Coordinates of C-alpha atoms in Angstrom, one line a residue:
X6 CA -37.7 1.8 89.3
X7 CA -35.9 4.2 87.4
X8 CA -33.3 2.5 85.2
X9 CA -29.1 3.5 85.3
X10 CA -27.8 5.4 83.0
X11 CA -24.6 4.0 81.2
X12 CA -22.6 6.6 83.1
X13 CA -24.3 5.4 86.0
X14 CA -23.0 1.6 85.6
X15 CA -20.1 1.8 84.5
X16 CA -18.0 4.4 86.3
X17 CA -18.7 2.5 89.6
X18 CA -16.5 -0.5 87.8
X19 CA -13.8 1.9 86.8
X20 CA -13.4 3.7 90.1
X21 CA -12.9 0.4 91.8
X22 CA -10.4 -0.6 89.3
X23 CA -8.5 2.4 89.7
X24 CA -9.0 2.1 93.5
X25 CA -7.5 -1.7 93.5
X26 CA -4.4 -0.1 91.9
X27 CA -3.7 2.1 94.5
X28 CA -4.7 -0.8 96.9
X29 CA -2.2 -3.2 95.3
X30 CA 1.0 -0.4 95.7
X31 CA 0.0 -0.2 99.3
X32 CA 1.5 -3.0 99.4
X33 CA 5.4 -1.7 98.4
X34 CA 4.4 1.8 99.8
X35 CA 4.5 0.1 103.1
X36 CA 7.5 -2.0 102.8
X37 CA 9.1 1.0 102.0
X38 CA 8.2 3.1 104.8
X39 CA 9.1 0.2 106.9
X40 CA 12.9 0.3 106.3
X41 CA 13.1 3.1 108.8
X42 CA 9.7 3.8 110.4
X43 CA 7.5 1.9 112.7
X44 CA 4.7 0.4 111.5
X45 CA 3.2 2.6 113.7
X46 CA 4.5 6.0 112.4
X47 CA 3.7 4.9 109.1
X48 CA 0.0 4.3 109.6
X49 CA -0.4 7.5 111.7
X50 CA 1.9 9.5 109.4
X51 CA -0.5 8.6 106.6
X52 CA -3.9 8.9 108.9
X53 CA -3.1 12.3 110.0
X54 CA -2.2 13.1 105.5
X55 CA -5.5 11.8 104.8
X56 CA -7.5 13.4 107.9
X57 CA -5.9 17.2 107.0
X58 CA -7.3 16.9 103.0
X59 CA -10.3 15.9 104.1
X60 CA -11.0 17.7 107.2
X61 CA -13.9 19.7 105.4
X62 CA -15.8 16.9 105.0
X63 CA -15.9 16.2 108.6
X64 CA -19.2 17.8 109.0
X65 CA -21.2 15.3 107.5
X66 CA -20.4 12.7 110.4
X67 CA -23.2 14.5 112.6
X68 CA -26.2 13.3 111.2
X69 CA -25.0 9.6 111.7
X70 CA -23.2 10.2 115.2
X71 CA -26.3 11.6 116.4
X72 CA -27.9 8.1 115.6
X73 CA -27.5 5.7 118.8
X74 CA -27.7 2.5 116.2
X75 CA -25.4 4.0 113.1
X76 CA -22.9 5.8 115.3
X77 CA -22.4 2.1 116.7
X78 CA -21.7 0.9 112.9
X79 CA -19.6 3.7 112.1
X80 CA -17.7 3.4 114.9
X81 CA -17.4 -0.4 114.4
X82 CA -16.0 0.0 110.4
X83 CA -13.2 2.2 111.2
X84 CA -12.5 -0.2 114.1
X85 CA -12.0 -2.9 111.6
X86 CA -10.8 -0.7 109.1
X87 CA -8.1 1.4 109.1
X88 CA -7.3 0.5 113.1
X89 CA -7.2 -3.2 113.7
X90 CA -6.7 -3.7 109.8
X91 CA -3.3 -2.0 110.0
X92 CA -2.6 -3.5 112.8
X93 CA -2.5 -7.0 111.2
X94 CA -1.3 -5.8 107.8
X95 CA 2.0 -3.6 109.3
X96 CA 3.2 -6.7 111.6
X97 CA 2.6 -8.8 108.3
X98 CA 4.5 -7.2 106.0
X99 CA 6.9 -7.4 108.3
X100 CA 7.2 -11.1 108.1
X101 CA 6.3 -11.7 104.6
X102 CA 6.7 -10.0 101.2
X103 CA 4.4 -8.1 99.0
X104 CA 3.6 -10.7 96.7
X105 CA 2.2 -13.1 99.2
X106 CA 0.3 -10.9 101.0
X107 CA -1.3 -9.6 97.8
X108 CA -2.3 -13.2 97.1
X109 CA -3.9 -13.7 100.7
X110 CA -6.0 -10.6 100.7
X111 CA -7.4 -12.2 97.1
X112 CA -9.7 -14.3 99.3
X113 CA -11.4 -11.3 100.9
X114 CA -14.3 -11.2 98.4
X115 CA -15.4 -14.6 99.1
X116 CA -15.2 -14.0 102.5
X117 CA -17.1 -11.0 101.9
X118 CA -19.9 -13.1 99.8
X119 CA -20.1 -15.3 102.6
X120 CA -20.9 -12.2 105.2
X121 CA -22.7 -10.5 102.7
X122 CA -24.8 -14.1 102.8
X123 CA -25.1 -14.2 106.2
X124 CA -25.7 -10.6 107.3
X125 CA -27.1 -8.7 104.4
X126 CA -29.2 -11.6 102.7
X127 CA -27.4 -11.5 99.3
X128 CA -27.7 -14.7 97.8
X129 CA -25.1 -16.9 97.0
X130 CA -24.1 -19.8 94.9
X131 CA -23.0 -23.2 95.3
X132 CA -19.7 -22.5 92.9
X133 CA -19.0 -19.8 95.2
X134 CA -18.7 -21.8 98.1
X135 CA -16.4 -24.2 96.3
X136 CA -14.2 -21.1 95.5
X137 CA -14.1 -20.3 99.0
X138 CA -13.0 -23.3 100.0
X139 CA -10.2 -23.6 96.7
X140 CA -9.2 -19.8 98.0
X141 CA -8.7 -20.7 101.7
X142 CA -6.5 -24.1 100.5
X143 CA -4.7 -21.9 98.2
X144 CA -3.9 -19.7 101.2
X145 CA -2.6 -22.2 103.6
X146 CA -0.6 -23.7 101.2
X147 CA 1.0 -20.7 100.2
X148 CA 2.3 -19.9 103.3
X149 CA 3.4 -23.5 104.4
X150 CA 5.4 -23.8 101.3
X151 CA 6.8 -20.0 101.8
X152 CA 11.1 -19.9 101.8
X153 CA 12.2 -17.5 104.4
X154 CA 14.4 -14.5 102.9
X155 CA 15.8 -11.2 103.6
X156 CA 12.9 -9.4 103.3
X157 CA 9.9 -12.4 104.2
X158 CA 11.7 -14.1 107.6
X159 CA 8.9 -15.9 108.5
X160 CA 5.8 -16.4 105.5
X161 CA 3.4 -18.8 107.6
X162 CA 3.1 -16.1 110.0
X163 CA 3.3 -12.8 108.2
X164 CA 0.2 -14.7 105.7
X165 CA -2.0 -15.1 108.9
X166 CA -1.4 -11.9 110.3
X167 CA -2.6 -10.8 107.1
X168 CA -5.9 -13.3 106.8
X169 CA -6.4 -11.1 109.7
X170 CA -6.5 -8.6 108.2
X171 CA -8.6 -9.9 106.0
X172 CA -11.4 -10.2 108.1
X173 CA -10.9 -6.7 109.4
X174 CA -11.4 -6.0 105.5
X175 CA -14.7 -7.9 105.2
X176 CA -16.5 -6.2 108.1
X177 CA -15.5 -2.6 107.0
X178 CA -17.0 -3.4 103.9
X179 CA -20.2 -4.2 105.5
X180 CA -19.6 -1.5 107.5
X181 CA -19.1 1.2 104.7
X182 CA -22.4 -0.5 103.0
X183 CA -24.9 -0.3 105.5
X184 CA -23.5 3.7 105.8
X185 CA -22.8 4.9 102.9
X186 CA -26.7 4.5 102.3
X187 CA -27.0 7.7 104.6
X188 CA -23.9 9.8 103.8
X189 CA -21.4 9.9 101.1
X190 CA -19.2 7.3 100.3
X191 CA -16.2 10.5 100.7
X192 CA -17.3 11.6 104.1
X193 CA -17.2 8.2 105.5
X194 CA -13.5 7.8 104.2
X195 CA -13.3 11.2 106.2
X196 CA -14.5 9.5 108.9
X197 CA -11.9 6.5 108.7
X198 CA -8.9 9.0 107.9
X199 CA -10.4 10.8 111.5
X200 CA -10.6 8.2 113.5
X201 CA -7.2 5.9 112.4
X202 CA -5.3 9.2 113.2
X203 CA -6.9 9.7 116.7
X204 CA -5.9 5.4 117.3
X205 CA -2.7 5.3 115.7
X206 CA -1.0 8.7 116.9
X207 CA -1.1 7.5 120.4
X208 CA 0.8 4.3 119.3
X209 CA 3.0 5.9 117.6
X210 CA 4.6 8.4 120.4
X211 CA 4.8 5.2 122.7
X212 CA 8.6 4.5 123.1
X213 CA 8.6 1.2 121.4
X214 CA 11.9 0.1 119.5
X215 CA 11.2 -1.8 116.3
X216 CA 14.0 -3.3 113.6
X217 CA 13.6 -1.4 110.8
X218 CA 12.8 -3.9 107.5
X219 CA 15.7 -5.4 105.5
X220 CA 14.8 -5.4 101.6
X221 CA 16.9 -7.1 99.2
X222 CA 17.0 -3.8 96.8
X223 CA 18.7 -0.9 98.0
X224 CA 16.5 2.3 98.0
X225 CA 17.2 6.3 98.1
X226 CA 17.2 7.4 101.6
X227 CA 13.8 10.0 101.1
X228 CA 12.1 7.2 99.4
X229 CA 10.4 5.5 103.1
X230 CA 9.2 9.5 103.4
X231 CA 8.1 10.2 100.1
X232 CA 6.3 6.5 100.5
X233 CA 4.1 7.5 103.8
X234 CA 2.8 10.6 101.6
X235 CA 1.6 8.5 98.9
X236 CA -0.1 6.1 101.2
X237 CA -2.0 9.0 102.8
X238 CA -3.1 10.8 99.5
X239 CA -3.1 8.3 97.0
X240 CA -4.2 5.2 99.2
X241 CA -6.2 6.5 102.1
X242 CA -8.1 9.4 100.5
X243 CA -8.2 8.0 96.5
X244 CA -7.8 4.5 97.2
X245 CA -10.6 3.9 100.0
X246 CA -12.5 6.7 98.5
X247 CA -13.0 5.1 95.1
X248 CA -13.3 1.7 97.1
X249 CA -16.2 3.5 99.2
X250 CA -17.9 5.0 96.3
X251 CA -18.2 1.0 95.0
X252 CA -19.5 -0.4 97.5
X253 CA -22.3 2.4 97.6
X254 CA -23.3 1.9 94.6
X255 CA -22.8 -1.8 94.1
X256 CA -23.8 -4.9 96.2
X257 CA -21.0 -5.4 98.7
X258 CA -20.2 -8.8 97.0
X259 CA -20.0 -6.8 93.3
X260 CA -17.8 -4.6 95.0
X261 CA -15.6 -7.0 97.1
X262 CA -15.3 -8.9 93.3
X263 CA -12.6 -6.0 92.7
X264 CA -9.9 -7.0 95.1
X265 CA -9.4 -10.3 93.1
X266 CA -7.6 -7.8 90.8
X267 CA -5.0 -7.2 93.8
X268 CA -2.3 -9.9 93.9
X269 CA -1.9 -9.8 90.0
X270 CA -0.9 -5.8 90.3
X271 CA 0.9 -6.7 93.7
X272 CA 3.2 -9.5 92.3
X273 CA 3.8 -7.6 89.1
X274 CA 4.6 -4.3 91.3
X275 CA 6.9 -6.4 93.4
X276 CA 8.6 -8.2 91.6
X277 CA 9.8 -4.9 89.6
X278 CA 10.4 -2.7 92.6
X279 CA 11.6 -5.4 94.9
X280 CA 12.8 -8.0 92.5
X281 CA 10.4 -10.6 94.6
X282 CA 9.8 -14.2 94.0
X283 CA 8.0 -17.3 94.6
X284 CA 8.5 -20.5 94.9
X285 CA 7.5 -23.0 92.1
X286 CA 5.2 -24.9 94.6
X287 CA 3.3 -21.4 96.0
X288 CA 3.0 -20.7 92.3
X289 CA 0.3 -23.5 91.8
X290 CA -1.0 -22.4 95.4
X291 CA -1.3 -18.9 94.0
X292 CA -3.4 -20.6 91.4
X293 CA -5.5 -22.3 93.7
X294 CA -6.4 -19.0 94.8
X295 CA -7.1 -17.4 91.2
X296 CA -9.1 -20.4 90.3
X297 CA -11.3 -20.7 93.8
X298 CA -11.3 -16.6 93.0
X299 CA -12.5 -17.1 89.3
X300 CA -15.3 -19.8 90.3
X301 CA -17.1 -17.7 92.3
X302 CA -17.5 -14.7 90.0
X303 CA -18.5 -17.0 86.7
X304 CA -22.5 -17.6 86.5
X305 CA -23.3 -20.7 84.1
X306 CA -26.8 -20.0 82.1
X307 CA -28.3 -22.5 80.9
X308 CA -27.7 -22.2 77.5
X309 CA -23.8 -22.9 78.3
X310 CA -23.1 -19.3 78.1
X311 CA -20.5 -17.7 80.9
X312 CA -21.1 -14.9 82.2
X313 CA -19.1 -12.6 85.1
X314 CA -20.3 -10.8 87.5

């Protein structure tokens, strides 16, 4: 087997750091938007964005969509992920703020390791197992210990509207890695841009009344506009495209690693543009998370020596 070149292992890392950074603004993009859209208007605003740009890659859906079997898969990822993922992650953010949302999609890469284990055959460890269990206490304590606010009226239920979407998360992955061995890791983001516009648009022109968001900063009034832009160019097309390329290129649990990088650039993001907070006790549940998160990327050789992967 030929070996990688450095080029070859390293810009996979970098486009899935980059991609977690447009992944964690999501986060405030959204709560933005949903001062005065729907939730949605938002995600069909920024499907039909992202479906536009890269409407001439399109073309290269055919070869899979001719395939009884792959056309089922594909079909199936963009089900999970953008339709029923936004689904879960709009009506969270509703109820819950950036911050602890960012925290609760940090458990998606275990859960990923563990599908990954169970579908793909990728092994697993026992530490990683204990982090999963750390990460789903961490989670469950975070949102019982959640103070209601302005802008998070309800934190138990926004987090497990959002461990919903979790699991929407892990199965696109799987999704995205089983496809993007047959076509680019670009057209299949076309292929999720295509097929969230054609679910959500529908949604959208339904006459369904929805209280806008309250946020406890005041914003300029083109900001929840300018915000459903962004979310189609930088986080639908760059985001899940640099996301995509990873998982291609990577094992889905090297890939799925990334996300742990989330609620760090979510709580730092939100606490400057939203001036959010948490509670001293979801603080040390927010660690449970990081920890359970941190166990199950650390291998221990046996000459003591720690290595991540």
């Amino acid at each position: 087997m030929k070996e990688k070149s450095f080029n070859q292992k390293i810009i996979p890392h970098i486009a899935l750091t980059i991609g977690m950074f447009f992944w964690a603004s999501s986060f405030i993009g959204f709560k933005f938007a949903l001062t005065v859209y729907s939730p949605f208007e938002v995600v069909a605003g920024r499907m039909i964005i992202a479906t536009i740009i890269c409407s001439p890659l399109l073309k290269g859906l055919l070869p899979i969509l001719k395939h009884p079997k792959k056309r089922l898969i594909l079909i199936g990822g963009i089900l999970c992920e953008p339709c029923f993922y936004f689904l879960f992650e709009t009506a969270a953010l509703r109820y819950t703020s950036s911050a602890q949302a960012g925290m609760v999609i940090a458990i998606m890469p275990l859960c990923v390791a563990f599908c990954a284990w169970l579908m793909l055959k990728e092994k697993q460890r026992l530490q990683t197992w204990i982090g999963f269990i750390l990460a789903f206490v961490g989670v469950f304590w975070l949102s019982f210990s959640g103070e209601s606010s302005q802008s998070a009226p309800n934190p138990f239920l926004g987090n497990m509207l959002e461990l919903g979407a979790v699991f929407c998360g892990v199965f696109y992955t799987l999704s995205c890695r089983h496809i993007t061995t047959e076509i680019s890791s670009w057209v299949f983001t076309a292929g999720m841009a295509l097929g969230g516009a054609l679910f959500y648009i529908p949604l959208a022109l339904l006459p369904i009344e929805v209280t806008p968001v309250v946020l406890d900063v005041e914003i300029p009034h083109w900001l929840p506009f300018v915000s459903i832009i962004y979310l189609g160019i930088m986080v639908s097309i760059a985001g899940y495209g640099l996301y995509n390329y990873g998982v291609s290129t990577l094992s889905a649990t090297e890939a799925g690693a990334y996300v742990n990088l989330i609620p760090v650039i979510t709580l730092i993001i939100g606490v400057y543009f939203l001036e959010e907070t948490l509670t001293f006790e979801q603080y040390f549940a927010s660690a449970f998370i990081l920890i359970g998160m941190l166990l199950s990327q650390i291998t221990f050789k046996k000459n003591n020596e720690k290595k991540y992967v």
